[in-house]
Amino acid sequence: MLNDDGIELWQVDAFTDRPFAGNPAAVCVLDRFPSDRWMQDVAAEMNLSETSFVVATDRPGHFDLRWFTPATEVDLCGHATLATAHVLLERDIVDRQHPIRFNTRSGELLCEYRDHSITMDFPSTPPRPCDSDTLAREACDALGVGKAIVLQSPFDLLVIVDDGSIVESALPDFSALTKLQTRGVMLTSPSTRDGIDFVSRFFAPSCGINEDPVTGSAHCCLAPYWAQVFGRQDLVGYQASSRGGIVTCKIVGDRVHLSGNAVTVMQARLKVAIDH
């Protein structure tokens, strides 16, 4: 929010219950949207995987929400949505007893505070066969994996291997990944960790993010895939980045409910005039 001291800005670690883990996002609460260029410049300055900009509408509990990486605006982002809901709740801008509704480029997204965590209602994006054998092979080569199943969602490629150690030890060629015609690439496998059903990592160098620490939107694809494999609707995913994060998933028809915690690590004031 803008006042004489500048624009309030928060940094929140999402999908974690402790600071310096999970996925950091910046959250900027505004009275109205600035120019796209201004928001992109702020996101580049923050240099986090996502910066969200949120504006209240004239309906209580309803907000317009947009997300920017350091390089581009994106259609869907889970961890920055979680971070935004966390800020609105922590600052008492919304009532914990009522849902938060975000109008976004991916339609309306619903967030609710339940059992000391935040649950997000997102569209399911189940994967389908990859359109191109060449693209599938190039993705595997860029990840440095051999035998794999390659599928794709509306946004990303999904590369499935059979061993979690392959996921966790992968050393991708980011230059090669940048050349792929896709937003990002997910690498995933079943998990041998207690209480975890599947592990994953997410790479999106074409969006300015070599490796995203914890990717909510990726679980809109991961959850329906693994739900079909395991034959159940409730799953727990672990994103095995260096920071790590846990995403609890539930398939509800053509939606995915993603739940997680968040921690505020910084509150600042942006001393830059808004450009409309």
CSV table of C-alpha atoms in Angstrom, one decimal:
chain,number,residue,atom,x,y,z
A,1,MET,CA,0.0,0.0,0.0
A,2,LEU,CA,1.2,3.5,-0.9
A,3,ASN,CA,1.8,6.2,1.8
A,4,ASP,CA,4.2,9.0,2.3
A,5,ASP,CA,7.0,6.6,3.3
A,6,GLY,CA,6.8,4.5,0.1
A,7,ILE,CA,5.1,1.3,-1.1
A,8,GLU,CA,4.9,-1.6,1.3
A,9,LEU,CA,6.6,-4.7,0.1
A,10,TRP,CA,6.9,-8.1,1.8
A,11,GLN,CA,9.2,-11.1,1.2
A,12,VAL,CA,7.6,-14.4,2.2
A,13,ASP,CA,9.0,-17.9,2.2
A,14,ALA,CA,6.1,-20.2,0.9
A,15,PHE,CA,5.6,-23.9,1.3
A,16,THR,CA,7.6,-24.0,4.5
A,17,ASP,CA,7.1,-23.4,8.2
A,18,ARG,CA,10.5,-22.0,8.8
A,19,PRO,CA,12.5,-19.0,7.3
A,20,PHE,CA,15.1,-19.5,4.6
A,21,ALA,CA,13.4,-22.6,3.2
A,22,GLY,CA,10.6,-23.1,0.7
A,23,ASN,CA,10.2,-20.6,-2.1
A,24,PRO,CA,10.6,-16.9,-1.6
A,25,ALA,CA,8.2,-14.5,-3.2
A,26,ALA,CA,7.8,-10.7,-3.0
A,27,VAL,CA,4.3,-9.4,-2.4
A,28,CYS,CA,3.3,-5.8,-3.3
A,29,VAL,CA,-0.2,-4.7,-2.1
A,30,LEU,CA,-1.4,-1.7,-4.2
A,31,ASP,CA,-4.5,0.5,-4.6
A,32,ARG,CA,-4.3,0.1,-8.4
A,33,PHE,CA,-2.1,-1.6,-10.9
A,34,PRO,CA,0.9,0.4,-12.3
A,35,SER,CA,2.1,0.0,-15.8
A,36,ASP,CA,3.3,-3.4,-16.9
A,37,ARG,CA,6.8,-2.1,-17.4
A,38,TRP,CA,6.9,-0.8,-13.8
A,39,MET,CA,5.8,-4.1,-12.4
A,40,GLN,CA,8.3,-6.0,-14.5
A,41,ASP,CA,11.1,-3.6,-13.4
A,42,VAL,CA,10.2,-4.2,-9.7
A,43,ALA,CA,10.2,-8.0,-10.3
A,44,ALA,CA,13.6,-7.8,-11.9
A,45,GLU,CA,14.9,-5.7,-9.0
A,46,MET,CA,13.6,-8.2,-6.5
A,47,ASN,CA,15.2,-11.0,-8.5
A,48,LEU,CA,13.1,-13.7,-6.9
A,49,SER,CA,11.3,-16.4,-8.9
A,50,GLU,CA,8.1,-14.5,-8.6
A,51,THR,CA,6.8,-11.1,-7.4
A,52,SER,CA,3.1,-10.7,-7.0
A,53,PHE,CA,1.0,-7.5,-7.3
A,54,VAL,CA,-2.4,-7.5,-5.7
A,55,VAL,CA,-5.2,-4.9,-5.8
A,56,ALA,CA,-8.5,-5.0,-3.8
A,57,THR,CA,-11.7,-4.9,-5.8
A,58,ASP,CA,-14.9,-3.2,-4.7
A,59,ARG,CA,-16.2,-6.7,-3.4
A,60,PRO,CA,-15.0,-7.7,0.1
A,61,GLY,CA,-12.5,-10.6,-0.1
A,62,HIS,CA,-12.0,-10.2,-3.8
A,63,PHE,CA,-8.7,-9.2,-5.3
A,64,ASP,CA,-7.0,-8.9,-8.7
A,65,LEU,CA,-3.7,-10.7,-8.7
A,66,ARG,CA,-0.8,-10.7,-11.2
A,67,TRP,CA,2.6,-12.5,-11.1
A,68,PHE,CA,6.0,-11.6,-12.6
A,69,THR,CA,9.3,-13.4,-12.8
A,70,PRO,CA,12.4,-11.3,-13.2
A,71,ALA,CA,11.9,-11.7,-17.0
A,72,THR,CA,8.2,-12.0,-17.8
A,73,GLU,CA,4.6,-12.1,-16.6
A,74,VAL,CA,3.2,-15.6,-16.0
A,75,ASP,CA,-0.3,-17.1,-16.2
A,76,LEU,CA,-0.2,-19.1,-13.0
A,77,CYS,CA,1.9,-19.2,-9.9
A,78,GLY,CA,1.3,-21.2,-6.7
A,79,HIS,CA,3.9,-20.1,-4.2
A,80,ALA,CA,3.4,-16.4,-4.9
A,81,THR,CA,-0.4,-16.9,-4.5
A,82,LEU,CA,0.2,-18.6,-1.2
A,83,ALA,CA,2.6,-15.8,-0.2
A,84,THR,CA,0.0,-13.1,-1.1
A,85,ALA,CA,-2.8,-14.9,0.8
A,86,HIS,CA,-0.4,-15.1,3.8
A,87,VAL,CA,0.3,-11.3,3.7
A,88,LEU,CA,-3.4,-10.5,3.4
A,89,LEU,CA,-4.2,-12.7,6.4
A,90,GLU,CA,-1.2,-11.6,8.5
A,91,ARG,CA,-2.0,-7.9,7.9
A,92,ASP,CA,-5.7,-8.5,8.8
A,93,ILE,CA,-6.7,-7.2,5.4
A,94,VAL,CA,-9.0,-10.2,5.1
A,95,ASP,CA,-11.0,-12.3,7.6
A,96,ARG,CA,-9.6,-15.7,8.4
A,97,GLN,CA,-13.1,-17.1,8.5
A,98,HIS,CA,-13.9,-16.3,4.9
A,99,PRO,CA,-12.2,-17.4,1.6
A,100,ILE,CA,-10.0,-15.0,-0.4
A,101,ARG,CA,-10.8,-14.9,-4.1
A,102,PHE,CA,-8.2,-13.8,-6.6
A,103,ASN,CA,-9.1,-12.8,-10.2
A,104,THR,CA,-6.1,-13.9,-12.4
A,105,ARG,CA,-5.1,-14.8,-15.9
A,106,SER,CA,-6.0,-18.4,-15.0
A,107,GLY,CA,-9.5,-17.5,-13.8
A,108,GLU,CA,-10.6,-17.2,-10.2
A,109,LEU,CA,-8.4,-18.8,-7.6
A,110,LEU,CA,-9.7,-19.5,-4.1
A,111,CYS,CA,-7.6,-19.5,-0.9
A,112,GLU,CA,-8.8,-20.5,2.5
A,113,TYR,CA,-7.1,-20.7,5.9
A,114,ARG,CA,-7.6,-24.2,7.3
A,115,ASP,CA,-6.0,-26.0,10.2
A,116,HIS,CA,-3.1,-23.5,10.5
A,117,SER,CA,-2.2,-23.6,6.8
A,118,ILE,CA,-3.5,-22.1,3.6
A,119,THR,CA,-5.3,-24.2,1.0
A,120,MET,CA,-5.4,-23.0,-2.6
A,121,ASP,CA,-8.0,-24.2,-5.2
A,122,PHE,CA,-6.3,-24.3,-8.5
A,123,PRO,CA,-7.2,-25.7,-12.0
A,124,SER,CA,-5.9,-29.3,-12.6
A,125,THR,CA,-3.6,-29.5,-15.6
A,126,PRO,CA,-3.1,-33.3,-16.1
A,127,PRO,CA,-0.4,-34.2,-18.5
A,128,ARG,CA,-0.8,-35.7,-22.0
A,129,PRO,CA,1.7,-37.4,-24.3
A,130,CYS,CA,4.4,-35.2,-25.6
A,131,ASP,CA,3.8,-33.8,-29.0
A,132,SER,CA,7.3,-34.3,-30.2
A,133,ASP,CA,9.8,-37.2,-29.8
A,134,THR,CA,12.6,-34.7,-30.6
A,135,LEU,CA,11.5,-32.4,-27.8
A,136,ALA,CA,11.2,-35.3,-25.4
A,137,ARG,CA,14.7,-36.5,-26.3
A,138,GLU,CA,16.1,-33.0,-26.0
A,139,ALA,CA,14.6,-32.5,-22.6
A,140,CYS,CA,16.1,-35.8,-21.3
A,141,ASP,CA,19.5,-34.8,-22.7
A,142,ALA,CA,19.3,-31.4,-21.1
A,143,LEU,CA,18.5,-32.9,-17.7
A,144,GLY,CA,21.2,-35.6,-18.1
A,145,VAL,CA,18.8,-38.5,-17.6
A,146,GLY,CA,18.5,-41.7,-19.7
A,147,LYS,CA,15.4,-43.8,-19.6
A,148,ALA,CA,12.3,-41.6,-18.8
A,149,ILE,CA,8.7,-41.0,-19.7
A,150,VAL,CA,8.1,-37.5,-21.1
A,151,LEU,CA,4.6,-35.9,-21.0
A,152,GLN,CA,3.5,-32.3,-21.2
A,153,SER,CA,1.0,-30.0,-19.6
A,154,PRO,CA,-0.4,-26.8,-21.1
A,155,PHE,CA,2.7,-25.0,-19.6
A,156,ASP,CA,5.5,-27.4,-19.1
A,157,LEU,CA,7.2,-30.7,-19.9
A,158,LEU,CA,7.0,-33.5,-17.3
A,159,VAL,CA,9.9,-36.0,-17.2
A,160,ILE,CA,9.3,-39.1,-15.1
A,161,VAL,CA,12.1,-41.3,-13.8
A,162,ASP,CA,11.8,-44.3,-11.5
A,163,ASP,CA,14.4,-43.3,-8.8
A,164,GLY,CA,14.4,-40.3,-6.5
A,165,SER,CA,18.1,-40.2,-6.5
A,166,ILE,CA,18.1,-39.4,-10.2
A,167,VAL,CA,15.8,-36.4,-9.4
A,168,GLU,CA,17.9,-35.1,-6.5
A,169,SER,CA,21.3,-35.5,-8.1
A,170,ALA,CA,20.4,-34.2,-11.6
A,171,LEU,CA,22.7,-31.5,-13.0
A,172,PRO,CA,20.8,-29.9,-15.8
A,173,ASP,CA,22.3,-28.1,-18.8
A,174,PHE,CA,20.4,-24.8,-18.4
A,175,SER,CA,21.6,-23.4,-21.7
A,176,ALA,CA,20.0,-26.4,-23.4
A,177,LEU,CA,16.8,-26.1,-21.3
A,178,THR,CA,16.5,-22.5,-22.4
A,179,LYS,CA,16.2,-23.6,-26.0
A,180,LEU,CA,13.2,-25.9,-25.4
A,181,GLN,CA,9.8,-24.5,-26.5
A,182,THR,CA,8.2,-24.7,-23.1
A,183,ARG,CA,7.8,-22.6,-20.0
A,184,GLY,CA,9.6,-25.1,-17.8
A,185,VAL,CA,10.6,-28.7,-17.2
A,186,MET,CA,9.5,-30.9,-14.2
A,187,LEU,CA,11.6,-33.9,-13.2
A,188,THR,CA,9.8,-36.3,-10.9
A,189,SER,CA,9.8,-39.8,-9.4
A,190,PRO,CA,8.1,-41.8,-6.7
A,191,SER,CA,9.5,-41.1,-3.2
A,192,THR,CA,11.2,-43.3,-0.7
A,193,ARG,CA,11.0,-40.6,2.0
A,194,ASP,CA,8.6,-41.3,4.9
A,195,GLY,CA,5.3,-39.5,4.5
A,196,ILE,CA,6.2,-38.3,1.0
A,197,ASP,CA,4.5,-39.8,-2.2
A,198,PHE,CA,6.6,-38.2,-4.9
A,199,VAL,CA,9.6,-35.9,-5.3
A,200,SER,CA,10.2,-33.3,-8.0
A,201,ARG,CA,12.3,-30.5,-9.2
A,202,PHE,CA,11.4,-27.6,-11.6
A,203,PHE,CA,13.6,-25.8,-14.1
A,204,ALA,CA,12.5,-22.7,-16.0
A,205,PRO,CA,15.6,-20.8,-17.4
A,206,SER,CA,13.6,-19.4,-20.3
A,207,CYS,CA,11.6,-17.4,-17.6
A,208,GLY,CA,14.7,-16.3,-15.8
A,209,ILE,CA,14.6,-19.0,-13.2
A,210,ASN,CA,17.2,-21.8,-13.5
A,211,GLU,CA,15.6,-23.8,-10.7
A,212,ASP,CA,12.5,-22.8,-8.9
A,213,PRO,CA,12.7,-23.9,-5.2
A,214,VAL,CA,9.0,-24.9,-4.8
A,215,THR,CA,6.5,-24.6,-7.6
A,216,GLY,CA,2.8,-24.7,-6.7
A,217,SER,CA,1.6,-24.5,-10.3
A,218,ALA,CA,3.7,-27.6,-11.3
A,219,HIS,CA,1.8,-29.6,-8.7
A,220,CYS,CA,-1.4,-28.9,-10.7
A,221,CYS,CA,0.2,-31.3,-13.2
A,222,LEU,CA,2.2,-33.5,-10.8
A,223,ALA,CA,-0.7,-34.3,-8.5
A,224,PRO,CA,-3.2,-35.6,-11.1
A,225,TYR,CA,-0.4,-37.7,-12.7
A,226,TRP,CA,0.7,-39.3,-9.4
A,227,ALA,CA,-3.0,-39.6,-8.2
A,228,GLN,CA,-3.6,-41.8,-11.2
A,229,VAL,CA,-0.4,-43.9,-10.6
A,230,PHE,CA,-1.2,-44.4,-6.9
A,231,GLY,CA,-4.9,-44.7,-7.3
A,232,ARG,CA,-5.8,-42.1,-4.6
A,233,GLN,CA,-6.7,-38.5,-4.4
A,234,ASP,CA,-4.6,-37.3,-1.4
A,235,LEU,CA,-0.9,-37.0,-1.9
A,236,VAL,CA,2.1,-35.2,-0.5
A,237,GLY,CA,4.9,-33.9,-2.7
A,238,TYR,CA,8.4,-32.8,-1.8
A,239,GLN,CA,10.2,-30.5,-4.2
A,240,ALA,CA,13.9,-31.4,-3.7
A,241,SER,CA,15.6,-28.1,-4.4
A,242,SER,CA,18.4,-26.9,-2.2
A,243,ARG,CA,15.8,-25.0,-0.1
A,244,GLY,CA,13.1,-27.8,-0.3
A,245,GLY,CA,9.4,-27.6,0.3
A,246,ILE,CA,6.4,-29.7,1.0
A,247,VAL,CA,3.1,-29.4,-1.0
A,248,THR,CA,0.0,-31.3,0.2
A,249,CYS,CA,-2.3,-32.1,-2.7
A,250,LYS,CA,-5.9,-33.2,-3.1
A,251,ILE,CA,-7.6,-33.9,-6.4
A,252,VAL,CA,-11.2,-32.6,-6.4
A,253,GLY,CA,-12.8,-33.1,-9.8
A,254,ASP,CA,-11.0,-30.9,-12.3
A,255,ARG,CA,-9.4,-28.9,-9.5
A,256,VAL,CA,-6.3,-29.4,-7.3
A,257,HIS,CA,-6.3,-28.3,-3.7
A,258,LEU,CA,-2.7,-27.3,-2.7
A,259,SER,CA,-1.9,-26.6,0.9
A,260,GLY,CA,1.1,-25.2,2.6
A,261,ASN,CA,2.5,-22.8,5.2
A,262,ALA,CA,4.3,-19.5,4.7
A,263,VAL,CA,6.7,-17.3,6.8
A,264,THR,CA,7.3,-13.6,6.4
A,265,VAL,CA,11.0,-12.9,6.4
A,266,MET,CA,11.1,-9.2,5.4
A,267,GLN,CA,9.0,-6.1,5.3
A,268,ALA,CA,10.3,-3.1,3.4
A,269,ARG,CA,9.3,0.1,1.6
A,270,LEU,CA,9.9,0.6,-2.0
A,271,LYS,CA,11.1,4.2,-2.5
A,272,VAL,CA,10.1,4.5,-6.1
A,273,ALA,CA,7.2,6.4,-7.7
A,274,ILE,CA,4.5,4.3,-9.4
A,275,ASP,CA,4.5,4.6,-13.1
A,276,HIS,CA,1.1,4.4,-14.7
